[in-house]
CSV table of N, CA, C and O in Angstrom, one decimal:
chain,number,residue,atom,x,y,z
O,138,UNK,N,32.1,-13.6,35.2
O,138,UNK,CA,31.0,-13.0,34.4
O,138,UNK,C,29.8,-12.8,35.2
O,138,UNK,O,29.3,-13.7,35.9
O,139,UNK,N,29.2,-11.3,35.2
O,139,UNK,CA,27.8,-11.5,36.1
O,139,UNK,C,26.5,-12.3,35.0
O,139,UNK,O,26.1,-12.4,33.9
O,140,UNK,N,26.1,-12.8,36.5
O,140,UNK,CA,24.6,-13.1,35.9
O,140,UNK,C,23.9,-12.7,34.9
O,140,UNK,O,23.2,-13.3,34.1
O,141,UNK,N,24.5,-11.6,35.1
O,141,UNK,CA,23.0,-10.6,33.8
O,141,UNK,C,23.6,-10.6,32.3
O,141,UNK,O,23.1,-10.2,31.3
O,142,UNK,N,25.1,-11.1,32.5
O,142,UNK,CA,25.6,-11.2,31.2
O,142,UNK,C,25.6,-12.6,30.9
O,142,UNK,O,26.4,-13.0,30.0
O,143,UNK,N,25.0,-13.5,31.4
O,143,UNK,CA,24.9,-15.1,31.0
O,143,UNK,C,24.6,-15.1,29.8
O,143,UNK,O,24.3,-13.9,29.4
O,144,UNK,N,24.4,-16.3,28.9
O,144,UNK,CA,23.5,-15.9,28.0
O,144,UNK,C,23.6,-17.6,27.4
O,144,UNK,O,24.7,-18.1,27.5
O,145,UNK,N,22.7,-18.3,26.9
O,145,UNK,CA,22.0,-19.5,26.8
O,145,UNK,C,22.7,-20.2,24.8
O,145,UNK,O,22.2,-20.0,23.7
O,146,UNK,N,23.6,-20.8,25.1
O,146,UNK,CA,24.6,-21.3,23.8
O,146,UNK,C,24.3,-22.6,23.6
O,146,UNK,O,24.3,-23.3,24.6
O,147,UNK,N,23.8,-23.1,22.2
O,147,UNK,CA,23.4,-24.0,21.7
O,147,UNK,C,24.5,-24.7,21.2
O,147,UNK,O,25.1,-24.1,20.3
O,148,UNK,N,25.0,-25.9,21.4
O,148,UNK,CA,26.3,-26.4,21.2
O,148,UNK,C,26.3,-27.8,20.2
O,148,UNK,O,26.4,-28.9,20.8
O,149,UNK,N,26.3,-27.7,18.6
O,149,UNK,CA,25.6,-28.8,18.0
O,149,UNK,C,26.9,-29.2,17.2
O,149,UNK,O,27.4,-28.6,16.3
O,150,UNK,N,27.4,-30.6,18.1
O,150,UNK,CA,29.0,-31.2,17.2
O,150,UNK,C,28.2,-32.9,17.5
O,150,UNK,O,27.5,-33.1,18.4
O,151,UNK,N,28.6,-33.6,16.6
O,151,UNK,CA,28.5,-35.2,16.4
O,151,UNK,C,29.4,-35.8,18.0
O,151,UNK,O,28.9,-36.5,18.9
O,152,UNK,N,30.9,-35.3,17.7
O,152,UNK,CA,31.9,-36.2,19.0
O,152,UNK,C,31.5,-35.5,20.2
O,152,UNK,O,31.3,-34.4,20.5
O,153,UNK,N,31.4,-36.6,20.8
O,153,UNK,CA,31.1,-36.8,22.3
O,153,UNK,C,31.9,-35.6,23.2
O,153,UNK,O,31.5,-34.7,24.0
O,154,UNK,N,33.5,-36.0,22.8
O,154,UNK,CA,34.8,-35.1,23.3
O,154,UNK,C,34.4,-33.5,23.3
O,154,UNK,O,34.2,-32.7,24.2
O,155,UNK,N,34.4,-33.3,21.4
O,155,UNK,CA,34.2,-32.3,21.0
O,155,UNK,C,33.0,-31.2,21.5
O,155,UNK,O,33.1,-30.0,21.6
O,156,UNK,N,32.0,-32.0,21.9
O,156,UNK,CA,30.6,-31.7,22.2
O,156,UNK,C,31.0,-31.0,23.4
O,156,UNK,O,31.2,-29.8,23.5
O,157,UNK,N,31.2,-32.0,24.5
O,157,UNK,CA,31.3,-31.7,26.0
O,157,UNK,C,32.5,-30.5,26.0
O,157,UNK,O,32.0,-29.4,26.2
O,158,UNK,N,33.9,-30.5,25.9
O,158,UNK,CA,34.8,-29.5,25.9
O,158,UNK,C,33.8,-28.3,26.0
O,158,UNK,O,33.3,-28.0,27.0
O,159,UNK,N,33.7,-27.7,25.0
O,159,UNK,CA,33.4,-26.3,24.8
O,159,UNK,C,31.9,-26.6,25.5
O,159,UNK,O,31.4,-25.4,25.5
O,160,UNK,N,31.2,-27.1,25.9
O,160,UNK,CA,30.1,-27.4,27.1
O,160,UNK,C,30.7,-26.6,28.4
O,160,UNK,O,30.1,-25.6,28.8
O,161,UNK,N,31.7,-27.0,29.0
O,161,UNK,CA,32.6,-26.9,30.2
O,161,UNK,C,33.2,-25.8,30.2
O,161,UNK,O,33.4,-25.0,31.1
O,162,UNK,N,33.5,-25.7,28.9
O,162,UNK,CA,34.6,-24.1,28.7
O,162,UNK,C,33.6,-22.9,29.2
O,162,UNK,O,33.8,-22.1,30.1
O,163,UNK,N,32.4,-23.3,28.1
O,163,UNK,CA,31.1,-21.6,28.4
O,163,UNK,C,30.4,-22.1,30.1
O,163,UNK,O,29.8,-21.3,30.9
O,164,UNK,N,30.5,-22.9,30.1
O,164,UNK,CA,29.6,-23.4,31.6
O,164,UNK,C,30.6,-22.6,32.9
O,164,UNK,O,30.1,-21.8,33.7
O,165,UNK,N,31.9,-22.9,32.9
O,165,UNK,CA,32.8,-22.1,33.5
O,165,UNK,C,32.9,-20.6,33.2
O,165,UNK,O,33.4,-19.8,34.0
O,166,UNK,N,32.4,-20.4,32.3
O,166,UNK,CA,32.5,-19.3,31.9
O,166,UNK,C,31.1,-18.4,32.3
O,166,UNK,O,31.2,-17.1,32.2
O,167,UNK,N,30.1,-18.9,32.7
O,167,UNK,CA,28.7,-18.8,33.4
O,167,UNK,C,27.8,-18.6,32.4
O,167,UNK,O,27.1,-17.6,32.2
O,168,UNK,N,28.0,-19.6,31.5
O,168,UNK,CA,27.1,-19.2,30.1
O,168,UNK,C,26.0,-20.9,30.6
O,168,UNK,O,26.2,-21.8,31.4
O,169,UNK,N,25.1,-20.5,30.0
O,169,UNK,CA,23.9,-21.8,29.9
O,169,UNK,C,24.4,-22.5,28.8
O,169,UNK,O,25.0,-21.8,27.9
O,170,UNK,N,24.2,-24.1,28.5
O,170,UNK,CA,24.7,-24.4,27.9
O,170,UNK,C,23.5,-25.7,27.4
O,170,UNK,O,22.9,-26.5,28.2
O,171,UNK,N,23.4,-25.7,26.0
O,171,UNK,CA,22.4,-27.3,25.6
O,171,UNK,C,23.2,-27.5,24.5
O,171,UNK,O,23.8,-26.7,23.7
O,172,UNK,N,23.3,-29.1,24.7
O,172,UNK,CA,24.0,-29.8,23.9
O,172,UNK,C,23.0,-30.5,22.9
O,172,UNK,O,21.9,-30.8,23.3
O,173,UNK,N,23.5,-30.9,21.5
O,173,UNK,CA,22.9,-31.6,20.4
O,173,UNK,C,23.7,-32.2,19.5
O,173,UNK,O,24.6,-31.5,19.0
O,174,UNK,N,23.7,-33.2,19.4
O,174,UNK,CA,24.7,-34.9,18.8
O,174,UNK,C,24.7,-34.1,17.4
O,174,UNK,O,25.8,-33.7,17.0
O,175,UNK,N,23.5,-34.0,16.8
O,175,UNK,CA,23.5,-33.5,15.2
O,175,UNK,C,22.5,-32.4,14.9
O,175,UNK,O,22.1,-31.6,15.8
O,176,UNK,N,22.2,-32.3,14.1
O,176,UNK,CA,22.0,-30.4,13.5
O,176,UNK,C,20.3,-31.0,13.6
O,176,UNK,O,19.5,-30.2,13.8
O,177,UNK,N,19.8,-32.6,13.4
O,177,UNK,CA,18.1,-32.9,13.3
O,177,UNK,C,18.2,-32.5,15.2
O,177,UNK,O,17.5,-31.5,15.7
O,178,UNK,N,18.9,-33.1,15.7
O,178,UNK,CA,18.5,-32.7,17.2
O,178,UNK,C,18.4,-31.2,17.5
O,178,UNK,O,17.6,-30.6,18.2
O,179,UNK,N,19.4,-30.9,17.0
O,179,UNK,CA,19.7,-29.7,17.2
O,179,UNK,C,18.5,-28.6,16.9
O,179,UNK,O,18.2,-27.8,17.8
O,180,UNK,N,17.7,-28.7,15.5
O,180,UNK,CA,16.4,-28.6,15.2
O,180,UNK,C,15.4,-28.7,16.0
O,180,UNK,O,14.6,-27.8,16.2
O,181,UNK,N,15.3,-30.2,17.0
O,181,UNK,CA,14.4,-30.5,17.7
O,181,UNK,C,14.0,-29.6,18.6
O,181,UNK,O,12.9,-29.1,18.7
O,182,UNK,N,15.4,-29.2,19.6
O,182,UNK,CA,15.3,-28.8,20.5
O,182,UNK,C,14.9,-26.8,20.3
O,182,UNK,O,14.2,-26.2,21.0
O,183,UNK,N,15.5,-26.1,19.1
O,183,UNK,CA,14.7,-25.3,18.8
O,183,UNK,C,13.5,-24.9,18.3
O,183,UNK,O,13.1,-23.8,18.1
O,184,UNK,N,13.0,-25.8,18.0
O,184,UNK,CA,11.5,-26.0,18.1
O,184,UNK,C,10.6,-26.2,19.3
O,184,UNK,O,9.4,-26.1,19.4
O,185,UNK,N,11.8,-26.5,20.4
O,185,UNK,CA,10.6,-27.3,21.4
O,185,UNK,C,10.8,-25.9,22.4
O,185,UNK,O,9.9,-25.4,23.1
O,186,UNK,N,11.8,-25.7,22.3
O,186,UNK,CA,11.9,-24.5,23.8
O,186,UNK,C,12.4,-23.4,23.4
O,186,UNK,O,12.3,-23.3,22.2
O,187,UNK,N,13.0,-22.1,24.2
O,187,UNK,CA,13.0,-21.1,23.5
O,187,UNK,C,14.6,-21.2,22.9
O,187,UNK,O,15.5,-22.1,23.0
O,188,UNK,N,14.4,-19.8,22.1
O,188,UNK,CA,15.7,-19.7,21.3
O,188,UNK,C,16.7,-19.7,22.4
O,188,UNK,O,16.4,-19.3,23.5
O,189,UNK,N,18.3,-20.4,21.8
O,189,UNK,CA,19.5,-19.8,22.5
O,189,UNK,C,19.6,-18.5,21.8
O,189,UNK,O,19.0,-18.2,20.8
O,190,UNK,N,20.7,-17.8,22.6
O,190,UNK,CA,21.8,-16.5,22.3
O,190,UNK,C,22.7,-16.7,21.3
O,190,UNK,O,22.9,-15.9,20.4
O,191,UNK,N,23.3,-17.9,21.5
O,191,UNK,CA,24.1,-18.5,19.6
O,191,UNK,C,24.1,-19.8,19.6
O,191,UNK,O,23.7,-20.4,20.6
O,192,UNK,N,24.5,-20.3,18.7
O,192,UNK,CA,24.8,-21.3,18.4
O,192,UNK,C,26.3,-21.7,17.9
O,192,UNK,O,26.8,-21.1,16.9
O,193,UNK,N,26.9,-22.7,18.6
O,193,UNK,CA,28.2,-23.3,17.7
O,193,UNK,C,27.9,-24.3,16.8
O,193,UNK,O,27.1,-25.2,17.2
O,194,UNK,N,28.4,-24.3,15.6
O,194,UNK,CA,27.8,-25.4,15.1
O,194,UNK,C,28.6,-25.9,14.0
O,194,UNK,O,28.7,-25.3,12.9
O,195,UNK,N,29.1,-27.5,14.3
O,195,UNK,CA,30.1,-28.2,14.1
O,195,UNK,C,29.3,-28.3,12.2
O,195,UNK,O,28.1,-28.0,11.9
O,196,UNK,N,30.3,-28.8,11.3
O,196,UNK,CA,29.7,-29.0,9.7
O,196,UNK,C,29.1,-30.0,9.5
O,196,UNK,O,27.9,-30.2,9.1
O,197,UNK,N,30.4,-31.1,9.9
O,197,UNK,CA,30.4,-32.8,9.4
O,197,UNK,C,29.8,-33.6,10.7
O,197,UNK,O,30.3,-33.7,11.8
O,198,UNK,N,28.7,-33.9,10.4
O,198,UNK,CA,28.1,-34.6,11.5
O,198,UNK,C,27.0,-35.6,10.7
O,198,UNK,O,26.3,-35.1,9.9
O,199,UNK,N,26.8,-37.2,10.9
O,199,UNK,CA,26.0,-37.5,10.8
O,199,UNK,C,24.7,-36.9,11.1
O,199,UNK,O,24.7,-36.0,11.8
O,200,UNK,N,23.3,-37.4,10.5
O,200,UNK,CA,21.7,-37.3,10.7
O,200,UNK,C,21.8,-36.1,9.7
O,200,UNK,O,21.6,-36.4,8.5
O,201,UNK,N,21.9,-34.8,10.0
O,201,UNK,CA,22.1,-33.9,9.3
O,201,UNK,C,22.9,-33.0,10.0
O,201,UNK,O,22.9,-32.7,11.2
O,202,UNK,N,23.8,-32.4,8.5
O,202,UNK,CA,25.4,-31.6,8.7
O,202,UNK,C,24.6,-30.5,8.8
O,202,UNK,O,23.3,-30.5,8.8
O,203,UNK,N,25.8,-29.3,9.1
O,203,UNK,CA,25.8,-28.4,9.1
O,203,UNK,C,25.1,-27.5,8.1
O,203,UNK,O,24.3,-26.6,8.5
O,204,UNK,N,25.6,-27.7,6.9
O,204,UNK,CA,24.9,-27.4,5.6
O,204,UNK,C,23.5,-27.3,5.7
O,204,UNK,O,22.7,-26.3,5.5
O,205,UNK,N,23.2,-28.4,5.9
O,205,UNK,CA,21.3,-28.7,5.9
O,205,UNK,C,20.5,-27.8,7.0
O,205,UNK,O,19.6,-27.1,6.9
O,206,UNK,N,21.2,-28.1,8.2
O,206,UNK,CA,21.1,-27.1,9.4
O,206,UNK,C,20.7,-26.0,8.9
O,206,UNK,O,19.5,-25.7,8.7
O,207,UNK,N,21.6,-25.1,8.5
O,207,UNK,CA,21.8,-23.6,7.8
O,207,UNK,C,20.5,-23.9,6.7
O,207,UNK,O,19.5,-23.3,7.0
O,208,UNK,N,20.5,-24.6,5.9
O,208,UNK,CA,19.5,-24.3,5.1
O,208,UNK,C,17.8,-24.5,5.9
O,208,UNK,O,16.9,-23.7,5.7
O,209,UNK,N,17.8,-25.7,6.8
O,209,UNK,CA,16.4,-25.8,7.3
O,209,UNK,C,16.2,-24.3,8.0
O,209,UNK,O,15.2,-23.6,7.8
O,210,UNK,N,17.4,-23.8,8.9
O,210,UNK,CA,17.3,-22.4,9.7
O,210,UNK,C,16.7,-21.1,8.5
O,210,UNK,O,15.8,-20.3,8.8
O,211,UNK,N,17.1,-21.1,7.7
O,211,UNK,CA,16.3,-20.1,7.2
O,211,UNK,C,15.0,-20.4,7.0
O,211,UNK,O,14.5,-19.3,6.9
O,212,UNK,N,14.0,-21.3,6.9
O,212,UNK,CA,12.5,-21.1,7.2
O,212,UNK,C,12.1,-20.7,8.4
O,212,UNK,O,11.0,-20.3,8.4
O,213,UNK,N,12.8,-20.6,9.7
O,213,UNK,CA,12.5,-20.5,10.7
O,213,UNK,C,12.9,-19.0,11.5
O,213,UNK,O,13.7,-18.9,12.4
O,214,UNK,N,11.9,-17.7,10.8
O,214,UNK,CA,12.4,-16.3,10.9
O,214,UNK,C,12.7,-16.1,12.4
O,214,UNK,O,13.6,-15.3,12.6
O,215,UNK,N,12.0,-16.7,13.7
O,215,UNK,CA,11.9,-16.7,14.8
O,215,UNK,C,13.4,-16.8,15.4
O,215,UNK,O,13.6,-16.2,16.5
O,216,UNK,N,14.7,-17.5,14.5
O,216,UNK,CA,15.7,-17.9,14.6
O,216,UNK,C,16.5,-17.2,13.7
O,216,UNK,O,17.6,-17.6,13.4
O,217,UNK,N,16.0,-16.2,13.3
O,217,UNK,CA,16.9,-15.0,11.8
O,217,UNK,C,18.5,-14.4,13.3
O,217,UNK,O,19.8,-14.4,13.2
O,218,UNK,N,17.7,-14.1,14.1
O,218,UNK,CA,18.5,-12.9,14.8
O,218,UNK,C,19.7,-14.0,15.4
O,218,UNK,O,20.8,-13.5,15.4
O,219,UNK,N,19.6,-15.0,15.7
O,219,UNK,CA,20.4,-15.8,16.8
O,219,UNK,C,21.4,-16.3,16.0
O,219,UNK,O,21.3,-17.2,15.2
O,220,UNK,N,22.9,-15.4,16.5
O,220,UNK,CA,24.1,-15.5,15.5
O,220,UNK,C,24.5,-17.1,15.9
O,220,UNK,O,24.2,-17.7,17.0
O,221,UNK,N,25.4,-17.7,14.7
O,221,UNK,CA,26.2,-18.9,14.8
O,221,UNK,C,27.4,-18.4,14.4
O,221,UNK,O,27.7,-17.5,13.6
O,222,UNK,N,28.4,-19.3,15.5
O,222,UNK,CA,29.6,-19.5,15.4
O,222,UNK,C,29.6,-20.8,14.0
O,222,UNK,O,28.6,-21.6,14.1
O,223,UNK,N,30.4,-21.0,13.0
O,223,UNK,CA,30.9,-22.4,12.7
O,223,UNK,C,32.2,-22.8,13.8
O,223,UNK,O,33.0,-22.0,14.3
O,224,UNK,N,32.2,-23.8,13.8
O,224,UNK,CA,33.3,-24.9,14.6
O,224,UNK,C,33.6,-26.2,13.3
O,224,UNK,O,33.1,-27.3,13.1
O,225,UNK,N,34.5,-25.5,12.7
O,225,UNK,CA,35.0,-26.9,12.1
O,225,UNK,C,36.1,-27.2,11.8
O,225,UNK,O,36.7,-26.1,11.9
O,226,UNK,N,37.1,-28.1,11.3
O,226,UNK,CA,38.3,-28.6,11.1
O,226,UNK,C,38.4,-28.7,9.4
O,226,UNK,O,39.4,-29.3,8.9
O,227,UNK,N,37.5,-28.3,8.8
O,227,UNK,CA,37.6,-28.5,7.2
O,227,UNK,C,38.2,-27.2,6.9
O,227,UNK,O,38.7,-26.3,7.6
O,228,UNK,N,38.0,-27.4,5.3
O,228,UNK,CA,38.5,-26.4,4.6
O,228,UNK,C,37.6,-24.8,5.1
O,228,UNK,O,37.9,-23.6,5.0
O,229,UNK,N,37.2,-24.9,5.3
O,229,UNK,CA,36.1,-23.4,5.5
O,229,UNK,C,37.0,-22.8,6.1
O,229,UNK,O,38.0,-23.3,6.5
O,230,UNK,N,36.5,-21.1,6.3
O,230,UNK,CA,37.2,-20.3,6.4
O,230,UNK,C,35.9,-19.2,7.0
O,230,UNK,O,34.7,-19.3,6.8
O,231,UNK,N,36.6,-18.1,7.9
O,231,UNK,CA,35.8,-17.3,8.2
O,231,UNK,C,35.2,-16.5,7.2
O,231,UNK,O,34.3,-15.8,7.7
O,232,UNK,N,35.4,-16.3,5.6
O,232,UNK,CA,34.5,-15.4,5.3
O,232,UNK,C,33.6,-16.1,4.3
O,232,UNK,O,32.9,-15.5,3.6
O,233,UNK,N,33.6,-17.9,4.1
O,233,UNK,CA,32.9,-18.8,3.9
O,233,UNK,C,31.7,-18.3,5.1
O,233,UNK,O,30.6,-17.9,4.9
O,234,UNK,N,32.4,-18.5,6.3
O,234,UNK,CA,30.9,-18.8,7.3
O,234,UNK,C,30.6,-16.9,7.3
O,234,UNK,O,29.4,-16.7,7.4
O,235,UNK,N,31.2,-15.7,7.1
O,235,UNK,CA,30.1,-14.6,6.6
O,235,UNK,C,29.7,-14.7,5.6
O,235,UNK,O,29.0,-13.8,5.3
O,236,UNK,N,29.9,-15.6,4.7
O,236,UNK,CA,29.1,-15.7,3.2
O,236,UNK,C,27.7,-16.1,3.5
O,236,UNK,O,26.8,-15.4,3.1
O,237,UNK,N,27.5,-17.0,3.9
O,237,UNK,CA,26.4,-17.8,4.5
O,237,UNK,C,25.9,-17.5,5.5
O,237,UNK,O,25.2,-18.4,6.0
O,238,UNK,N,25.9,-15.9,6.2
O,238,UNK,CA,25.3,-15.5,7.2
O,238,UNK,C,25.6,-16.2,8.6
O,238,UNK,O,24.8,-16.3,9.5
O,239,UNK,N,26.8,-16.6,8.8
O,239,UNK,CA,27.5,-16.7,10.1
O,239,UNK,C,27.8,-15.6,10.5
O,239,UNK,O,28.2,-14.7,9.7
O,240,UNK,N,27.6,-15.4,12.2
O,240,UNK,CA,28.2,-14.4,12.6
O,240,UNK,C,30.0,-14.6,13.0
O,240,UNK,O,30.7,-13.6,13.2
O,241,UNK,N,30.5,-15.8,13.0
O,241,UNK,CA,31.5,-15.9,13.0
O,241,UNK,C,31.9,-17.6,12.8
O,241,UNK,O,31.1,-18.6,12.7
O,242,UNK,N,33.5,-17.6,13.0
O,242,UNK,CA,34.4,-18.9,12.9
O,242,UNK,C,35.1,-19.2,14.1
O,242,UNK,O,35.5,-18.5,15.1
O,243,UNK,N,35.3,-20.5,14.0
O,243,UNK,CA,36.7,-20.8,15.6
O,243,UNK,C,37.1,-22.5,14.5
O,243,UNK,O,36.3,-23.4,14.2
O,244,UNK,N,38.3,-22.2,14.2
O,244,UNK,CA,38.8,-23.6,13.5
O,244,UNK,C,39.5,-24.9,14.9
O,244,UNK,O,40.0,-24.7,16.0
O,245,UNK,N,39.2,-25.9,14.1
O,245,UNK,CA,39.4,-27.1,15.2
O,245,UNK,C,40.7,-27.6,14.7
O,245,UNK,O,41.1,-27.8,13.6
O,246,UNK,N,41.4,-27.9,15.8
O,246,UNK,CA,41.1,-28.2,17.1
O,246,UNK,C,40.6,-26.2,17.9
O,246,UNK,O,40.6,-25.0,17.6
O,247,UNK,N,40.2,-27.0,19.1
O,247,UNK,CA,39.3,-25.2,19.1
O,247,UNK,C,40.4,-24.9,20.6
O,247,UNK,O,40.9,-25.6,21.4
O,248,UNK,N,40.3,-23.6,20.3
O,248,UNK,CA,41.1,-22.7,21.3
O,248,UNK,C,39.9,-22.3,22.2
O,248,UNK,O,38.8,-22.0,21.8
O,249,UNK,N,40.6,-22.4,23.6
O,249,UNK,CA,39.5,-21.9,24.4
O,249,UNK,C,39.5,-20.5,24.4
O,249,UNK,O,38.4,-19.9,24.1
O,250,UNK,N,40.8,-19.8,24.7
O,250,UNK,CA,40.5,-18.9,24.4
O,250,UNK,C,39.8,-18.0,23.3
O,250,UNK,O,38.8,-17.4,23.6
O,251,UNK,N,40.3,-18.0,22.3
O,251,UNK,CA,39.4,-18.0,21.0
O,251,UNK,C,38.1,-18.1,21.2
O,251,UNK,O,37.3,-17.2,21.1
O,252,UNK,N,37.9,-19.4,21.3
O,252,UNK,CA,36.5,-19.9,21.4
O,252,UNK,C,35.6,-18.7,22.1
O,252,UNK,O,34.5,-18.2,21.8
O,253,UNK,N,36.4,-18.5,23.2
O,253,UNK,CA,35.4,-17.1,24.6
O,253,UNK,C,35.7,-16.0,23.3
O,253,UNK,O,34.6,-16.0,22.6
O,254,UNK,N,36.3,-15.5,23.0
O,254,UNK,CA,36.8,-14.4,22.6
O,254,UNK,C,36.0,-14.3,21.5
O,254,UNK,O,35.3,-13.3,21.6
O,255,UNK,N,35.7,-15.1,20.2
O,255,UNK,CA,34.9,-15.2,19.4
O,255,UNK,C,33.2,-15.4,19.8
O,255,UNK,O,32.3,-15.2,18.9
O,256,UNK,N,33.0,-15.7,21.2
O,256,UNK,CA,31.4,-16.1,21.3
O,256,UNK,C,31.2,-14.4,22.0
O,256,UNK,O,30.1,-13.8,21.9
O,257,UNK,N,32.2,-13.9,22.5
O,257,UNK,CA,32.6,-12.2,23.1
O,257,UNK,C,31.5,-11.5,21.5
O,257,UNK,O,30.4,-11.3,21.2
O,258,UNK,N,32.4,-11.4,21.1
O,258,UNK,CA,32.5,-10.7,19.8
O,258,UNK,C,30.8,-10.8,19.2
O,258,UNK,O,29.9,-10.0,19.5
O,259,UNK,N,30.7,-11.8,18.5
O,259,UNK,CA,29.4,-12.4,17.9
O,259,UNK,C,28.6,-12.2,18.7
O,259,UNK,O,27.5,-12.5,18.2
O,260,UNK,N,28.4,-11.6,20.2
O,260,UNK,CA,27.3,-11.3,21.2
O,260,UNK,C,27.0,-10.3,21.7
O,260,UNK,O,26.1,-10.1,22.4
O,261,UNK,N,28.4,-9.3,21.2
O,261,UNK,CA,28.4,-7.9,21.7
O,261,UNK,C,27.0,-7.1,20.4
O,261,UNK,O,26.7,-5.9,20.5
């Protein structure tokens, strides 16, 4: 991937495993990558620095899920445009996560390929 198509992915899952994989996957793949344990960190760090290009972002996570996430993100218009992936292993479904203004889905366990292919899509 050239340079000029990098682009800076916000990676917000609770497991350690979970977190880091798809860290390695877009990092190989020449994408920037920041990691966050739960959706309050995850918050923190968009507050403190600039926006990423998307976000993945796991549901069930201690501090605060996914749900809460999505709902604090809508006060924050600065963050309207910056699509999310959901990443989760529950019942959800991709037109759950377009119901709720996701730009898209990748069900867990997560496909790498997939995973590229869906962050492809949601960024074109």
């Amino acid at each position: 991937m050239p340079a000029s198509a990098a682009k800076t992915i916000l990676v917000v899952e609770d497991n350690a495993i979970t977190r880091e994989g798809p860290g390695v996957i877009l990092a190989d793949a020449g994408h920037a990558v920041v990691l966050a344990e739960d959706g309050r960190r995850a918050l923190e760090l968009l507050r403190t620095g600039s926006a990423p290009d998307l976000i993945l972002l796991d549901m069930l996570m201690p501090v605060l899920d996914g749900w809460h996430f999505l709902q604090q993100l809508k006060g924050q218009p600065h963050l309207k445009a910056v699509p999310i992936i959901i990443v989760t292993g529950t019942i959800l479904t991709t037109e759950w996560a377009q119901a709720h203004g996701c730009a898209g889905f990748v069900p867990k366990p997560v496909d790498p390929a997939m995973l590229l292919e869906e962050i492809r899509r949601c960024l074109a």
